[in-house]
Short mmCIF file of C-alpha atoms in Angstrom, two decimals:
data_model
loop_
_atom_site.label_atom_id
_atom_site.label_comp_id
_atom_site.label_asym_id
_atom_site.label_seq_id
_atom_site.Cartn_x
_atom_site.Cartn_y
_atom_site.Cartn_z
CA MET W 1 57.20 95.36 86.98
CA ALA W 2 60.51 97.21 87.04
CA SER W 3 63.15 96.21 89.54
CA GLN W 4 64.47 98.40 92.32
CA ARG W 5 68.07 98.19 93.44
CA ILE W 6 69.61 99.21 96.77
CA GLN W 7 73.31 99.08 97.59
CA VAL W 8 74.52 98.74 101.17
CA PHE W 9 77.85 97.89 102.76
CA GLU W 10 78.43 94.82 104.94
CA TYR W 11 77.31 95.42 108.54
CA GLY W 12 74.99 98.14 107.22
CA GLU W 13 71.29 98.53 108.00
CA LEU W 14 68.13 98.92 105.93
CA ILE W 15 65.18 100.42 107.81
CA VAL W 16 61.60 100.13 106.56
CA GLY W 17 60.33 103.47 105.36
CA ASN W 18 63.74 105.13 105.31
CA ASP W 19 66.01 103.15 103.00
CA GLY W 20 63.76 101.97 100.16
CA ILE W 21 62.60 98.72 101.73
CA ALA W 22 58.84 98.22 102.07
CA GLN W 23 57.00 96.55 104.96
CA GLU W 24 55.90 93.59 102.83
CA GLN W 25 59.51 93.03 101.75
CA PHE W 26 60.68 93.09 105.36
CA ASP W 27 57.92 90.61 106.25
CA ALA W 28 59.12 88.26 103.49
CA LEU W 29 62.70 88.52 104.75
CA ALA W 30 61.50 87.81 108.27
CA ARG W 31 59.74 84.64 107.05
CA TYR W 32 62.90 83.62 105.15
CA TYR W 33 65.15 84.19 108.18
CA ASN W 34 66.22 81.19 110.26
CA ASP W 35 69.29 79.82 112.00
CA ASP W 36 70.66 78.40 108.74
CA ARG W 37 70.40 81.76 106.99
CA THR W 38 72.67 83.99 108.98
CA TYR W 39 73.27 86.62 106.30
CA TYR W 40 71.47 89.28 108.31
CA SER W 41 69.69 89.85 111.60
CA LEU W 42 66.26 91.37 112.11
CA ILE W 43 65.65 94.76 113.68
CA ASP W 44 62.24 95.07 115.30
CA ASP W 45 62.30 97.07 118.53
CA GLY W 46 58.77 98.47 118.40
CA ILE W 47 60.01 101.81 117.02
CA ARG W 48 61.60 100.73 113.78
CA CYS W 49 62.02 97.49 111.84
CA GLY W 50 64.52 96.45 109.24
CA ILE W 51 67.54 94.23 108.67
CA ARG W 52 71.17 94.50 109.75
CA PHE W 53 73.71 92.73 107.55
CA LYS W 54 76.63 90.69 108.81
CA GLN W 55 79.92 89.70 107.15
CA TYR W 56 78.15 88.30 104.09
CA VAL W 57 78.26 90.08 100.73
CA GLY W 58 76.51 89.45 97.42
CA VAL W 59 72.93 89.92 96.30
CA LEU W 60 69.65 89.44 98.13
CA LYS W 61 66.51 89.57 95.97
CA VAL W 62 63.08 89.90 97.49
CA GLY W 63 60.20 90.47 95.08
CA ASN W 64 61.21 93.25 92.72
CA LEU W 65 63.82 94.59 95.17
CA ILE W 66 67.48 93.70 94.58
CA ILE W 67 69.79 94.43 97.51
CA GLU W 68 73.49 94.40 96.70
CA VAL W 69 75.57 93.95 99.84
CA LEU W 70 79.08 95.22 99.16
CA PRO W 71 82.37 94.67 101.00
CA LYS W 72 84.09 97.54 102.78
CA ALA W 73 87.66 97.20 104.02
CA ASP W 74 87.82 100.28 106.22
CA LYS W 75 85.69 101.36 109.17
CA ASP W 76 85.07 104.90 107.97
CA GLU W 77 81.30 105.39 108.18
CA ASN W 78 81.42 108.47 105.93
CA GLU W 79 80.77 107.21 102.44
CA LYS W 80 82.96 108.77 99.77
CA GLU W 81 81.64 109.67 96.32
CA GLY W 82 81.66 106.67 94.01
CA GLU W 83 82.78 104.31 96.78
CA LYS W 84 79.95 101.85 96.26
CA ASP W 85 80.71 101.61 92.54
CA ILE W 86 84.36 100.87 93.33
CA TRP W 87 83.52 98.12 95.82
CA ARG W 88 80.87 96.66 93.53
CA SER W 89 83.52 96.31 90.82
CA ARG W 90 85.92 94.75 93.35
CA LEU W 91 83.30 92.25 94.51
CA ILE W 92 82.48 91.16 90.97
CA GLN W 93 86.19 90.74 90.27
CA MET W 94 86.63 88.58 93.38
CA LEU W 95 83.60 86.43 92.54
CA LYS W 96 84.80 86.12 88.96
CA ARG W 97 88.20 84.86 90.12
CA VAL W 98 87.01 82.51 92.88
CA HIS W 99 84.05 81.02 90.99
CA LYS W 100 85.86 80.91 87.64
CA LEU W 101 83.32 83.17 85.94
CA LYS W 102 84.74 83.77 82.47
CA ILE W 103 83.27 87.23 82.05
CA SER W 104 84.66 90.71 81.87
CA ALA W 105 84.31 92.33 85.25
CA PRO W 106 83.11 95.89 84.65
CA THR W 107 85.42 98.77 85.33
CA VAL W 108 84.15 101.48 87.63
CA ALA W 109 83.64 103.87 84.72
CA GLY W 110 81.96 101.29 82.49
CA GLN W 111 79.56 99.59 84.85
CA SER W 112 75.97 99.07 83.84
CA THR W 113 73.51 100.93 86.01
CA THR W 114 70.75 98.40 85.39
CA SER W 115 72.44 95.00 85.68
CA SER W 116 72.99 93.50 89.11
CA ILE W 117 75.54 91.10 90.57
CA LEU W 118 72.84 88.44 90.19
CA ASP W 119 72.85 89.06 86.42
CA VAL W 120 76.56 88.20 86.34
CA PHE W 121 75.84 84.68 87.61
CA ILE W 122 72.75 84.24 85.44
CA GLU W 123 74.63 85.32 82.31
CA LYS W 124 77.47 82.87 83.05
CA PHE W 125 74.98 80.05 83.63
CA LEU W 126 73.18 80.73 80.34
CA ASP W 127 76.51 80.84 78.49
CA GLN W 128 77.37 77.41 79.88
CA VAL W 129 73.95 75.99 78.98
CA ASP W 130 74.30 77.29 75.42
CA GLU W 131 77.67 75.54 75.13
CA LEU W 132 76.20 72.27 76.41
CA LEU W 133 73.25 72.48 74.00
CA ASN W 134 75.61 73.11 71.08
CA LYS W 135 77.80 70.14 72.05
CA GLY W 136 74.81 67.91 72.76
CA LEU W 137 73.36 67.03 76.15
CA VAL W 138 74.50 63.84 77.80
CA LYS W 139 72.22 60.79 77.65
CA CYS W 140 71.95 57.86 80.03
CA TYR W 141 70.42 54.39 80.40
CA HIS W 142 67.79 53.92 83.08
CA LYS W 143 65.00 51.55 84.04
CA GLU W 144 61.39 52.63 83.60
CA ASP W 145 57.98 51.13 84.44
CA ALA W 146 55.18 51.89 82.00
CA ASN W 147 51.86 50.61 80.69
CA ILE W 148 52.42 50.59 76.93
CA GLY W 149 51.00 49.04 73.77
CA ALA W 150 54.00 46.84 73.01
CA LEU W 151 55.75 44.08 74.90
CA LYS W 152 59.35 45.00 75.61
CA GLY W 153 61.64 44.43 78.54
CA ARG W 154 60.23 42.47 81.49
CA LEU W 155 56.48 41.99 82.00
CA LEU W 156 55.43 42.94 85.56
CA TRP W 157 52.69 40.35 86.06
CA SER W 158 51.08 41.67 89.23
CA LYS W 159 50.68 45.22 87.94
CA HIS W 160 49.79 43.97 84.44
CA LEU W 161 46.87 41.93 85.79
CA VAL W 162 45.57 44.85 87.83
CA LYS W 163 45.91 47.46 85.10
CA ASN W 164 45.03 45.47 82.00
CA CYS W 165 42.31 42.99 82.90
CA ILE W 166 40.11 44.92 80.46
CA HIS W 167 42.66 46.63 78.20
CA LYS W 168 44.34 43.47 76.98
CA GLU W 169 46.07 45.37 74.19
CA LYS W 170 48.51 46.89 76.73
CA PHE W 171 51.43 45.54 78.75
CA TYR W 172 52.76 46.77 82.07
CA VAL W 173 56.50 46.34 81.67
CA ASN W 174 59.87 47.33 83.08
CA TYR W 175 62.32 48.21 80.33
CA THR W 176 65.62 49.99 79.75
CA THR W 177 65.58 53.30 77.89
CA TYR W 178 68.32 55.61 76.66
CA ASP W 179 67.34 59.26 76.83
CA TYR W 180 68.11 62.70 78.29
CA GLU W 181 66.68 61.94 81.76
CA HIS W 182 70.11 62.45 83.31
CA ILE W 183 70.17 64.03 86.77
CA LEU W 184 72.42 66.86 85.52
CA ASN W 185 70.04 67.74 82.68
CA ARG W 186 67.12 67.81 85.11
CA ILE W 187 69.01 70.21 87.40
CA LEU W 188 69.81 72.55 84.51
CA ARG W 189 66.21 72.53 83.27
CA LYS W 190 64.87 73.33 86.74
CA THR W 191 67.29 76.26 86.98
CA LEU W 192 66.17 77.57 83.59
CA GLU W 193 62.55 77.45 84.80
CA VAL W 194 63.47 79.53 87.86
CA ILE W 195 65.54 82.20 86.10
CA PRO W 196 62.62 84.17 84.52
CA LYS W 197 61.26 84.66 88.07
CA LEU W 198 64.57 86.14 89.22
CA VAL W 199 65.74 88.59 86.58
CA TYR W 200 64.21 91.70 85.06
CA SER W 201 66.64 91.94 82.17
CA THR W 202 64.67 91.33 78.97
CA SER W 203 67.68 89.79 77.24
CA LEU W 204 68.43 87.34 80.07
CA ARG W 205 64.79 86.29 80.40
CA GLY W 206 64.60 85.81 76.66
CA ARG W 207 67.75 83.69 76.65
CA ALA W 208 66.41 81.51 79.48
CA VAL W 209 63.09 80.93 77.68
CA SER W 210 64.89 80.20 74.41
CA SER W 211 67.11 77.63 76.13
CA LEU W 212 64.03 76.01 77.68
CA PHE W 213 62.52 75.58 74.21
CA SER W 214 65.74 73.85 73.11
CA PHE W 215 65.75 71.57 76.17
CA PRO W 216 63.98 68.20 76.10
CA GLU W 217 60.98 67.67 78.37
CA LEU W 218 62.25 66.13 81.60
CA LYS W 219 60.82 65.03 84.92
CA ASP W 220 60.84 67.55 87.74
CA ILE W 221 63.37 67.15 90.52
CA SER W 222 63.48 68.04 94.22
CA VAL W 223 66.71 69.83 95.09
CA SER W 224 68.59 69.54 98.37
CA PRO W 225 72.18 69.86 99.58
CA GLU W 226 72.35 66.05 99.66
CA LEU W 227 71.44 65.87 95.98
CA PHE W 228 74.36 68.08 94.95
CA SER W 229 76.83 66.37 97.30
CA SER W 230 75.94 63.01 95.70
CA LEU W 231 76.76 64.14 92.15
CA ASN W 232 79.72 62.59 90.38
CA PHE W 233 81.35 63.89 87.22
CA ASP W 234 83.22 61.80 84.67
CA ARG W 235 84.74 62.31 81.25
CA LYS W 236 81.28 62.60 79.63
CA THR W 237 79.90 65.09 82.16
CA GLU W 238 82.92 67.20 83.17
CA ASP W 239 81.69 70.04 80.91
CA TYR W 240 78.68 70.39 83.22
CA THR W 241 80.77 71.36 86.25
CA PHE W 242 80.57 75.18 86.05
CA ALA W 243 76.87 75.23 85.12
CA ILE W 244 75.99 72.86 87.98
CA ASP W 245 78.01 74.96 90.45
CA ILE W 246 75.95 78.03 89.57
CA ALA W 247 72.72 76.02 89.49
CA LYS W 248 73.52 74.87 93.03
CA LEU W 249 73.96 78.47 94.19
CA ILE W 250 70.64 79.48 92.63
CA LEU W 251 68.43 76.52 93.51
CA LEU W 252 69.58 76.02 97.11
CA ASN W 253 69.20 79.72 97.89
CA TYR W 254 65.88 80.33 96.10
CA SER W 255 62.81 80.47 98.30
CA PRO W 256 59.39 80.92 96.63
CA ASP W 257 57.03 83.04 98.70
CA PHE W 258 53.98 80.76 98.69
CA LYS W 259 52.20 82.80 101.35
CA GLU W 260 52.14 86.16 99.61
CA GLY W 261 52.92 84.99 96.09
CA ASN W 262 54.95 87.98 94.87
CA ASN W 263 57.95 88.21 97.18
CA ASP W 264 60.12 85.27 96.14
CA ILE W 265 63.59 85.44 97.70
CA LEU W 266 66.99 84.54 96.34
CA ALA W 267 70.14 85.00 98.43
CA LEU W 268 73.49 84.64 96.67
CA MET W 269 75.56 85.60 99.69
CA PHE W 270 79.21 84.87 100.41
CA ASP W 271 81.14 85.03 103.67
CA MET W 272 83.57 87.88 103.05
CA ASN W 273 86.24 86.34 105.28
CA LYS W 274 86.20 83.15 103.19
CA LEU W 275 85.92 85.02 99.89
CA TRP W 276 88.96 87.18 100.72
CA GLU W 277 90.98 84.09 101.63
CA GLU W 278 89.99 82.24 98.46
CA TYR W 279 90.58 85.32 96.29
CA ILE W 280 94.11 85.97 97.57
CA GLY W 281 94.87 82.26 97.14
CA CYS W 282 93.57 82.19 93.54
CA VAL W 283 95.52 85.32 92.56
CA LEU W 284 98.78 84.02 94.02
CA LYS W 285 98.30 80.57 92.47
CA GLN W 286 97.95 82.08 89.01
CA LYS W 287 100.40 84.98 89.14
CA LEU W 288 103.08 83.98 91.64
CA ASN W 289 104.11 81.29 89.20
CA ASP W 290 107.74 80.80 90.27
CA TYR W 291 106.50 79.54 93.65
CA ASN W 292 104.24 76.63 94.54
CA VAL W 293 101.12 78.01 96.24
CA SER W 294 98.62 75.76 98.02
CA CYS W 295 95.51 76.68 100.01
CA GLN W 296 93.89 75.16 103.09
CA LYS W 297 96.95 73.07 103.90
CA LYS W 298 96.51 70.84 106.96
CA GLU W 299 99.05 69.50 109.47
CA GLN W 300 98.48 67.31 112.51
CA LEU W 301 98.59 69.26 115.75
CA TRP W 302 97.57 67.02 118.66
CA LYS W 303 96.73 63.36 119.26
CA PRO W 304 95.16 61.91 122.44
CA ALA W 305 96.93 58.91 123.92
CA ASN W 306 93.83 56.69 123.90
CA SER W 307 92.57 57.44 120.39
CA GLU W 308 93.67 57.40 116.76
CA ARG W 309 91.85 60.66 116.07
CA THR W 310 93.97 63.77 115.75
CA LYS W 311 93.45 67.50 115.88
CA THR W 312 94.75 69.39 112.86
CA VAL W 313 95.76 72.95 112.10
CA CYS W 314 94.86 74.42 108.71
CA ALA W 315 96.77 77.29 107.09
CA ASP W 316 95.08 79.58 104.56
CA ILE W 317 98.01 79.81 102.13
CA VAL W 318 101.32 77.91 102.11
CA ILE W 319 104.07 79.07 99.74
CA LYS W 320 106.85 76.67 98.78
CA LYS W 321 109.99 76.86 96.69
CA ASN W 322 112.14 73.82 95.88
CA ASP W 323 109.84 71.67 98.05
CA ASN W 324 110.61 73.79 101.13
CA VAL W 325 107.99 75.87 102.90
CA THR W 326 109.04 79.47 102.28
CA ALA W 327 106.18 81.16 104.09
CA VAL W 328 102.67 80.76 105.48
CA LEU W 329 100.02 83.45 104.99
CA ASP W 330 96.80 83.93 106.91
CA THR W 331 94.23 86.30 105.39
CA LYS W 332 92.07 88.57 107.56
CA TRP W 333 89.19 90.64 106.21
CA LYS W 334 89.39 93.31 108.86
CA CYS W 335 91.35 96.41 109.75
CA PRO W 336 93.27 96.04 113.02
CA GLU W 337 93.34 99.09 115.27
CA GLU W 338 97.12 98.99 115.58
CA TYR W 339 98.65 95.53 115.89
CA ALA W 340 97.44 91.99 115.34
CA SER W 341 95.20 90.45 118.00
CA ASP W 342 96.56 88.00 120.56
CA ALA W 343 94.51 85.17 119.03
CA ASP W 344 95.91 85.85 115.55
CA LEU W 345 99.49 85.95 116.85
CA HIS W 346 98.98 82.67 118.73
CA GLN W 347 97.65 81.16 115.50
CA MET W 348 100.69 82.34 113.52
CA TYR W 349 103.07 80.96 116.13
CA VAL W 350 101.53 77.52 115.64
CA TYR W 351 101.90 77.83 111.85
CA LEU W 352 105.53 78.82 112.23
CA ASN W 353 106.32 75.65 114.14
CA ARG W 354 104.03 73.10 112.49
CA PHE W 355 104.90 74.08 108.92
CA ASN W 356 108.61 74.30 109.66
CA THR W 357 109.11 77.76 108.24
CA ARG W 358 110.72 80.96 109.42
CA ARG W 359 108.29 83.40 107.83
CA VAL W 360 104.60 83.91 108.50
CA ALA W 361 102.38 86.90 107.82
CA LEU W 362 98.86 88.17 108.31
CA VAL W 363 97.40 89.68 105.12
CA TYR W 364 94.89 92.52 105.57
CA PRO W 365 93.10 94.79 103.08
CA GLY W 366 93.92 98.46 103.30
CA GLU W 367 96.39 101.25 102.75
CA LYS W 368 98.22 101.05 106.09
CA THR W 369 101.99 100.65 106.33
CA ASP W 370 103.21 97.08 106.73
CA VAL W 371 104.32 96.07 110.23
CA LYS W 372 107.37 93.86 110.71
CA GLY W 373 107.78 91.74 113.80
CA SER W 374 109.18 88.51 115.22
CA PHE W 375 108.43 86.10 118.04
CA VAL W 376 110.57 86.76 121.08
CA ASP W 377 111.97 83.23 121.39
CA SER W 378 113.99 83.64 118.18
CA ASP W 379 115.37 86.45 116.03
CA ASN W 380 115.56 84.19 112.99
CA ASN W 381 111.83 84.11 112.28
CA SER W 382 109.34 86.77 111.37
CA CYS W 383 105.63 87.37 111.82
CA ASP W 384 104.61 90.40 109.80
CA MET W 385 101.43 92.32 109.04
CA ILE W 386 100.99 92.94 105.30
CA PHE W 387 98.42 95.42 103.99
CA VAL W 388 97.37 95.11 100.35
CA SER W 389 95.62 97.98 98.61
CA CYS W 390 92.17 97.40 97.14
CA SER W 391 92.31 100.45 94.86
CA GLY W 392 93.26 100.76 91.20
CA ASP W 393 92.35 98.60 88.19
CA ASP W 394 95.66 96.71 88.52
CA TRP W 395 95.11 95.74 92.14
CA GLU W 396 95.71 92.03 91.47
CA ASP W 397 99.17 92.81 90.14
CA ASN W 398 99.74 95.03 93.17
CA ILE W 399 98.80 92.15 95.50
CA VAL W 400 101.33 89.86 93.81
CA LYS W 401 103.98 92.60 93.80
CA LYS W 402 103.47 93.20 97.53
CA ILE W 403 103.66 89.50 98.47
CA ARG W 404 106.65 88.88 96.20
CA GLY W 405 108.47 91.87 97.65
CA TRP W 406 107.86 90.53 101.15
CA LEU W 407 109.04 87.01 100.20
CA GLU W 408 112.25 88.32 98.67
CA SER W 409 113.05 90.93 101.31
#
């Protein structure tokens, strides 16, 4: 069955019967919806039903329908020609940078009309699996109980007597084995088994099946957030990191539709506020190389007299030079009507004082003119509003140029 793809901007709506979404697909999304899955809200007012997206972007797959939720920096509801293609390319570029996807993000003119954002992650995962298979999968020692025809390891008397009172040629033993039953290999194999249910690309499905044939038979595994948080990587397993990161995204967000059987759901959705923050941080870390850039930097803010616990304040991006804090940036994925909100200005005032700097700025997407300002208790500090353009193929260089110009002004 061929796939169907719909593109919609964040905060947009899809109404059953009007926008390409069928009733059975809406029903599946309604079953999938809960308090932990806040990517969208349900519309069902007795007249129409559908879904309304929030600040999350990415891909939502339900059955053969692939919904690409794209970012949109401005509030103009009138869609311009080719705008969705531009923002799709921007989203892939941001995901590529933040999630270290070593792929070529398509240009607007060269984008495939059949591949989806989901395919980008699947392709990267399969590339990583191929590399691991070529290098050789990691093995591990582990204990195993089995009823076998040879005595090895430790004989488990109680189980041996129960199992082998008649079959005296066998032994119920506990022994050590060295094989591929490593937790990381089991996670990768489970992901490979899921992929053919998710993609409609013949080449990607073929690659997944081919990798499965090359994989050893392994025990099934139940996935959970706790499983992934318990994983540890060492020198032998560090090459698994990228593949496991993508496997985590796929497995924890995949929901088989056991009730209907043909509307499985996968949601690879990302909070656009967080993605914008991480993207700006990654770009500056790589390209603003004559400064020291750190992200999510914490400082103590308040401590109660009767407790050792403290409240902290966390800045999005801290820029240093010669071990001195040059500036603090706070990213905002929104377009302010005119000036920054009171809450944002209060936040920047705290950064100014706690990080011992004289320059702070709010970084917004858009084409507006930058706004310079300062806090009224001192003329020697600044709190500015910086707008970075999201247009053009060289927009990363433009971001760095804009921030560098502000730092050196």
